[in-house]
Short mmCIF file of C-alpha atoms in Angstrom, two decimals:
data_model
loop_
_atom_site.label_atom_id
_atom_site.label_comp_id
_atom_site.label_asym_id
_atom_site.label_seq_id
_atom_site.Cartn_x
_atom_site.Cartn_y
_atom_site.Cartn_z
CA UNK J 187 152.65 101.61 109.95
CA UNK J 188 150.67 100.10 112.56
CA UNK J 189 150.95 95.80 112.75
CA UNK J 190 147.92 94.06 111.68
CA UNK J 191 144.89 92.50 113.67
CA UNK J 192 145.74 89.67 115.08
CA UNK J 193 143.49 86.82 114.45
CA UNK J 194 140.73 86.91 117.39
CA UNK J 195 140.45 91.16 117.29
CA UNK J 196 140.03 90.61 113.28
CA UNK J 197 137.15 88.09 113.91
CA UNK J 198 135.75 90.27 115.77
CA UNK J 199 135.60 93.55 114.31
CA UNK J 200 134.04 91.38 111.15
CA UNK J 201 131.48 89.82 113.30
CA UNK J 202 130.11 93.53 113.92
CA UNK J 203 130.94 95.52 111.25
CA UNK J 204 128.36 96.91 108.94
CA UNK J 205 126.89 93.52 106.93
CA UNK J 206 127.12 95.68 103.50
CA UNK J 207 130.52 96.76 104.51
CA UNK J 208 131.82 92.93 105.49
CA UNK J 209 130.23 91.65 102.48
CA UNK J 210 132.18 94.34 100.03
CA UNK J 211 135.56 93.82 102.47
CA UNK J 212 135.65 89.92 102.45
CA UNK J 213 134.48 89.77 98.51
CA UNK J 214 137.68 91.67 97.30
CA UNK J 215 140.33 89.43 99.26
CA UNK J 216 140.52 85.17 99.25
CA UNK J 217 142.14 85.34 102.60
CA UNK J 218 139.18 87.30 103.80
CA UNK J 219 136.59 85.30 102.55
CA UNK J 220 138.18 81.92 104.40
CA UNK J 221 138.20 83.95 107.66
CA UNK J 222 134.31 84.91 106.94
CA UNK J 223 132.90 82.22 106.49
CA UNK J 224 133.36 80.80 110.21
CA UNK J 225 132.27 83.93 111.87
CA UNK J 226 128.76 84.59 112.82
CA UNK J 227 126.99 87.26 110.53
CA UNK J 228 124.70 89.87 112.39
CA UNK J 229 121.86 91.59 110.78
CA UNK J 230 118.94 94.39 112.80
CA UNK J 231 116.54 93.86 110.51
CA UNK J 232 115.96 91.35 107.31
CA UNK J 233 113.12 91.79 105.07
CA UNK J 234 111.59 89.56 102.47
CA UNK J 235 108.92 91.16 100.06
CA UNK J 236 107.03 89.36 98.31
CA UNK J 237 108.88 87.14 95.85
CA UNK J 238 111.55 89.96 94.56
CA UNK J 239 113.56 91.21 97.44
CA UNK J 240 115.75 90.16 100.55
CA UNK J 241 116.99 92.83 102.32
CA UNK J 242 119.52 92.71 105.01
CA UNK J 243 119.94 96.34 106.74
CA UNK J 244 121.52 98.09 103.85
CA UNK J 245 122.27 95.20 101.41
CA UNK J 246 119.62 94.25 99.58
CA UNK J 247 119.21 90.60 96.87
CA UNK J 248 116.64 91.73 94.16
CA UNK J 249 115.16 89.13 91.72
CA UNK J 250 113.64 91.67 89.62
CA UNK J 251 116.67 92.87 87.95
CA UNK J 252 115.54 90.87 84.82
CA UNK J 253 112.02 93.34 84.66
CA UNK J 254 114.44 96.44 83.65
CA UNK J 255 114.73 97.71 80.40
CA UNK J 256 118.67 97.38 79.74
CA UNK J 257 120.62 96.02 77.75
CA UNK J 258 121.61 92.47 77.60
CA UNK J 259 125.91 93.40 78.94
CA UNK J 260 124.57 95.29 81.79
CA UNK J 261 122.00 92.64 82.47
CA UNK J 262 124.39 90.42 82.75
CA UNK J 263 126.67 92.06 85.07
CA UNK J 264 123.57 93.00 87.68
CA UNK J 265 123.17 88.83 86.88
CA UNK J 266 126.54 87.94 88.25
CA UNK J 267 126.27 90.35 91.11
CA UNK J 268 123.47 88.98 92.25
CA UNK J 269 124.25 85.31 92.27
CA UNK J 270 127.85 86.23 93.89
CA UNK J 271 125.65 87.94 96.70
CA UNK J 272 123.11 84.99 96.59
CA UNK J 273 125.90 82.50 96.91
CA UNK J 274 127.19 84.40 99.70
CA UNK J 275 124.30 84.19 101.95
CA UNK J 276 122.40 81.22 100.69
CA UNK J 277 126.15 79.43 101.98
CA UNK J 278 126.38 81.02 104.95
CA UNK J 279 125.13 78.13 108.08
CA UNK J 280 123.07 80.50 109.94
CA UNK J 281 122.19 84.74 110.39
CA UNK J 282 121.67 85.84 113.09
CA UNK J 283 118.76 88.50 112.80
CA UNK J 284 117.41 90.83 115.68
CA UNK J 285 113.93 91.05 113.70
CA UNK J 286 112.51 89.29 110.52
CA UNK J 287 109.72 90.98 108.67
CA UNK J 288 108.03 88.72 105.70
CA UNK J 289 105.56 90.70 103.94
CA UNK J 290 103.19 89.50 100.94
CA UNK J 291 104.86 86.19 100.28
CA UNK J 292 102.45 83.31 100.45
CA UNK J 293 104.82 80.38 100.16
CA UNK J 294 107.96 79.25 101.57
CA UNK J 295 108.82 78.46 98.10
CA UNK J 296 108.65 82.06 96.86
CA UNK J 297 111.39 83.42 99.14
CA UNK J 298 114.11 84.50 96.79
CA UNK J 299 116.48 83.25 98.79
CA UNK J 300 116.40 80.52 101.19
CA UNK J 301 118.61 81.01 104.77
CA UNK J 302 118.70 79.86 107.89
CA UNK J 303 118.24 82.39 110.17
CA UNK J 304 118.34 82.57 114.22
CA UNK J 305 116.23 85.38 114.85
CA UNK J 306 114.73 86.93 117.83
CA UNK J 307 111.41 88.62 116.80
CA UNK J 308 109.41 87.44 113.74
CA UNK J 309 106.70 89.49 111.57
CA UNK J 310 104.46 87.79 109.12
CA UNK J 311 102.28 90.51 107.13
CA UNK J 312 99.84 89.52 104.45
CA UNK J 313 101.11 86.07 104.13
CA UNK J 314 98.82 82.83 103.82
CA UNK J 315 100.12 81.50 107.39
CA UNK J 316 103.58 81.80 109.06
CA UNK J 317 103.77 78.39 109.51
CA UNK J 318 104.96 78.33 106.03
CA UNK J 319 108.18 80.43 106.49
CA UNK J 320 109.22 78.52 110.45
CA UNK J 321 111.78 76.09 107.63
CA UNK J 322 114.11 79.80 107.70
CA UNK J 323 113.92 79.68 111.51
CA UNK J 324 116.44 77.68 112.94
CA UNK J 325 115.28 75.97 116.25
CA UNK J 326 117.75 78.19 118.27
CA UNK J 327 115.26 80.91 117.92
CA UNK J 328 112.48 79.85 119.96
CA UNK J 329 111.20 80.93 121.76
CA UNK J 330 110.75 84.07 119.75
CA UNK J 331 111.21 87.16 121.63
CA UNK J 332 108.31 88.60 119.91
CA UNK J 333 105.94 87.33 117.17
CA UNK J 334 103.38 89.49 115.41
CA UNK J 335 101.40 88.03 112.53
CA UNK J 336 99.04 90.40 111.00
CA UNK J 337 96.58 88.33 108.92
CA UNK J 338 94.01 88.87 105.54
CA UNK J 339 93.05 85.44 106.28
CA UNK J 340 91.53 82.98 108.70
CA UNK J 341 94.29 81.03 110.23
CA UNK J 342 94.82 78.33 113.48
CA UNK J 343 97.34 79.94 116.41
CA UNK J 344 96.95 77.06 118.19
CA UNK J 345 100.96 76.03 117.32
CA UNK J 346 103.95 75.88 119.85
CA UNK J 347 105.67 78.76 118.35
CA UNK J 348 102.96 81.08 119.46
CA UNK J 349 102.56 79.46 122.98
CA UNK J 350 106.38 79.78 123.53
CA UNK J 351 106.68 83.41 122.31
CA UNK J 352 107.57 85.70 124.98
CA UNK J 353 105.23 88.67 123.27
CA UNK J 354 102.44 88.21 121.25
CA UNK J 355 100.44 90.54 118.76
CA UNK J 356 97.88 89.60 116.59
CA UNK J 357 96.62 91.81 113.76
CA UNK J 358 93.67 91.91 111.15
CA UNK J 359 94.03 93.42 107.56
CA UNK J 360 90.73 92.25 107.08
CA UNK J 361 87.35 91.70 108.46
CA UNK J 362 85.62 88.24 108.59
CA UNK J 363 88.30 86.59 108.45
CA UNK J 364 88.61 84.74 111.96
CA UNK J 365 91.44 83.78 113.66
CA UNK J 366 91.04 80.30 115.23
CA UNK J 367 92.67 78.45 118.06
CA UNK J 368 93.13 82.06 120.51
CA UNK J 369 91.12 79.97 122.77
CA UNK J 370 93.13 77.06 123.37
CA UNK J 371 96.47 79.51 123.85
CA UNK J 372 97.90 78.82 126.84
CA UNK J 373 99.02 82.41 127.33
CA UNK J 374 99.13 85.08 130.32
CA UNK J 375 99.36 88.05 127.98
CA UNK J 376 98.16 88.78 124.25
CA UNK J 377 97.54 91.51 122.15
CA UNK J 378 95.39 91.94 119.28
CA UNK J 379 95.09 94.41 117.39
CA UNK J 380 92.60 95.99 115.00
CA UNK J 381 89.83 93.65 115.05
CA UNK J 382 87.08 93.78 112.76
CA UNK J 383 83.86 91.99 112.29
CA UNK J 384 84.21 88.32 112.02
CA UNK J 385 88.05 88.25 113.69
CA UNK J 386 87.62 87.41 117.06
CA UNK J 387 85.15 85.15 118.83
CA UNK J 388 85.35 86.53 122.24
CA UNK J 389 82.47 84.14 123.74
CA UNK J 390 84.38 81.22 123.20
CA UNK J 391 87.56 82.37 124.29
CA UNK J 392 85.78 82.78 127.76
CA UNK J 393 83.95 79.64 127.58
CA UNK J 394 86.94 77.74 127.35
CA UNK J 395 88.62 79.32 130.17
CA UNK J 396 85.71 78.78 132.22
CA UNK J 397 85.75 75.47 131.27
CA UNK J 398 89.28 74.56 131.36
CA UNK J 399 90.91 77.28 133.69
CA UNK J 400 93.52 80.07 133.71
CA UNK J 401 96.09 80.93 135.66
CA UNK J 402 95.53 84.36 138.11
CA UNK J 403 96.97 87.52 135.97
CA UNK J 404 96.34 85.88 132.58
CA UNK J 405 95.23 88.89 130.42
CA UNK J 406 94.39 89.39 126.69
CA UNK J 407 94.04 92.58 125.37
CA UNK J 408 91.42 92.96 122.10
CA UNK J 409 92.06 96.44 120.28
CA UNK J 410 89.05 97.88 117.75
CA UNK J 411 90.09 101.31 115.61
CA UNK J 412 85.94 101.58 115.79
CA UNK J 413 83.59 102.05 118.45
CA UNK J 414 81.14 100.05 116.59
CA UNK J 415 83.18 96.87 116.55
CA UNK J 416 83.60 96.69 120.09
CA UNK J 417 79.85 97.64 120.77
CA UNK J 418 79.41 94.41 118.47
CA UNK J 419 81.55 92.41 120.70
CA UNK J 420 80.16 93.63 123.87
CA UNK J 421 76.65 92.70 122.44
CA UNK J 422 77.68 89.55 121.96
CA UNK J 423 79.30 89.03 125.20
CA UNK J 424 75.84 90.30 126.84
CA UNK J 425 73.79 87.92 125.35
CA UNK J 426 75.75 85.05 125.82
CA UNK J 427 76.65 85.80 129.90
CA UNK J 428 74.02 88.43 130.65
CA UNK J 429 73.69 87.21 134.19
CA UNK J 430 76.75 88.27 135.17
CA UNK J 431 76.85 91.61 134.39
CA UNK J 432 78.74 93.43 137.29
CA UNK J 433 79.83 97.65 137.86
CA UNK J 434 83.29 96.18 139.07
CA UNK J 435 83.49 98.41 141.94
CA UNK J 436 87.15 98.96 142.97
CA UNK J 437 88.69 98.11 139.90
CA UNK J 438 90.50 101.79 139.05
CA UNK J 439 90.27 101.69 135.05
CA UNK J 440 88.16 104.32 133.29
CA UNK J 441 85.53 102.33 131.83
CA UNK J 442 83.80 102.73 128.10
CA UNK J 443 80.69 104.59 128.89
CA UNK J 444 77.72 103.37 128.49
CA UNK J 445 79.37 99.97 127.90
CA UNK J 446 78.44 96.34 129.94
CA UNK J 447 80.94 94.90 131.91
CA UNK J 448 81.46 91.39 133.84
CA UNK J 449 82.34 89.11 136.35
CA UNK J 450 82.46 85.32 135.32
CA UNK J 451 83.23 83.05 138.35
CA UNK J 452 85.44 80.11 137.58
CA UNK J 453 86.29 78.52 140.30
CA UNK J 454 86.31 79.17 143.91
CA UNK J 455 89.77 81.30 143.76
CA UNK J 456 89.58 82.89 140.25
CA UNK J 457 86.84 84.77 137.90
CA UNK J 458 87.16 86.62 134.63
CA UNK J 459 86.59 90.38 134.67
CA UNK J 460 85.85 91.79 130.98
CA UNK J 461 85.68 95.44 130.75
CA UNK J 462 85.99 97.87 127.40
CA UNK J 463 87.90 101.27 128.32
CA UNK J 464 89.44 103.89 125.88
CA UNK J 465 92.78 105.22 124.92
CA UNK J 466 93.49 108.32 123.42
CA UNK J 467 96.54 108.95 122.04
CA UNK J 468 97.87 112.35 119.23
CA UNK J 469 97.24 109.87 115.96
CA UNK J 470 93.82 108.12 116.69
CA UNK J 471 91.11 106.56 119.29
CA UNK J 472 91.80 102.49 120.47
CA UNK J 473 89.01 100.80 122.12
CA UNK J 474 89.97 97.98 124.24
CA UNK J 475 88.27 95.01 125.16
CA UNK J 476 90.36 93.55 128.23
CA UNK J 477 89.68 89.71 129.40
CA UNK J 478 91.17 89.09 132.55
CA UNK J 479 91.71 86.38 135.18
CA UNK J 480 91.77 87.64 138.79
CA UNK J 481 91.80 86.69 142.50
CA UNK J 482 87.90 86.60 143.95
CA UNK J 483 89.19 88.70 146.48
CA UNK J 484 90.08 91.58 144.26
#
């Protein structure tokens, strides 16, 4: 019979075992569960939908176990199973998660569970405004590694999270709903994504930067599914800085036909190049808006 793990080889084959597996292992032995309870637990991916579900990889908290159409002995045994496995994590002093995904909630208060979590990327989808859910984000996390909110309604970025973030995306469910504060970002590179009508004022993101400056390379990339929501853009970009419409000779890009492009001076070692290009790929068309702050020598 081989001897048993010592101490330090036992904490560590818990710390990366399977978090389904560890939580079934440790619940079935006292010793166990002392030894647990000071190691670090490791997720890939936690998601919270809506106000029913916390999953962590393959273990998963529901809160709609009391919607199914049992009887009252089994209901009661899914009932302690569940608040053993809520106890379990709602205890535990931090998780550390590679990536969080929230989906659907729109308050912190309608998490089903409430952790602390050290995480490295963050999602929001469909929620009212992450700044509601940063409480399960212990400060060790930021910055974020990546943050993407996708958003069904008009929100302010203008928050330290979203400065700090090494990668940003920003996504639209919805049109006309406008996302505010992209101008006052203090970013070299953002993404966003699927812009509709109403979602992005472009004018006064370059206005401000005119105004207030940007640091050479700083580049934000604005993504349309539709041809006719960049046209809009572009429209609106020609009639507010028509006079400096420029061909951009020697930039190597292949441009949106047909489309205006610019070059906005800012100061005497910078301007702001906005171009629109297009990107096939096998599933579907992007056009892409790119603002950009350059060298006046290029």
């Amino acid at each position: 019979m081989p001897p048993p793990l010592s101490y330090p080889a036992l904490k560590l084959v818990l710390e990366y075992l399977d978090v389904k597996k560890r939580y079934h292992i440790t619940s079935r032995s006292s010793a166990l569960q002392k030894i647990d309870k000071k190691i670090p637990l490791r997720v890939g991916t936690l998601i919270i939908w809506k106000d029913s579900s916390v999953s962590l990889d393959d273990l998963e908290y529901s809160a709609e176990y009391t919607k199914r159409k049992i009887n009252r002995e089994e209901l009661l045994k899914i009932h302690v199973v569940n608040e053993k496995l809520k106890k379990y994590l709602e205890e535990r002093p931090n998780i550390h998660v590679d990536h969080v995904g929230i989906y659907s909630v729109k308050f912190y208060e309608e998490v089903p569970l409430k952790l602390n979590l050290i995480a490295n990327k963050l999602h929001t989808f469909c929620c009212s405004d992450f700044r509601n859910f940063l409480p399960m984000i212990d400060s060790r996390s930021f910055p974020l590694k990546k943050l993407k909110l996708t958003e069904e309604e008009s929100i302010d970025v203008d928050h330290p999270v979203v400065h700090t973030a090494q990668d940003v995306i920003l996504q639209f469910s919805q049109k006309n709903r406008l996302i505010r504060g992209i101008e006052k970002l203090q970013r070299k590179k953002l993404t966003i994504q699927n812009i509709m009508n109403g979602n992005v004022d472009a004018v006064r993101i370059i206005k401000d930067w005119v105004k207030n400056g940007r640091e050479i390379g700083t580049e934000y990339l604005l993504c349309f599914f539709s041809n006719a929501w960049i046209q809009r853009m572009l429209r609106d970009l020609k009639n507010e800085f028509h006079e400096f419409q420029n061909n951009l000779k020697g930039v190597n890009v292949r441009f949106l036909k047909r489309a205006p492009r610019f070059s906005i001076p800012m100061n005497p070692i910078s301007k702001i190049i906005i171009y629109g290009t297009e990107i096939q790929s096998k599933d579907d068309t992007v056009y892409q808006l790119v603002l950009k702050v350059v060298s006046t020598d290029e």
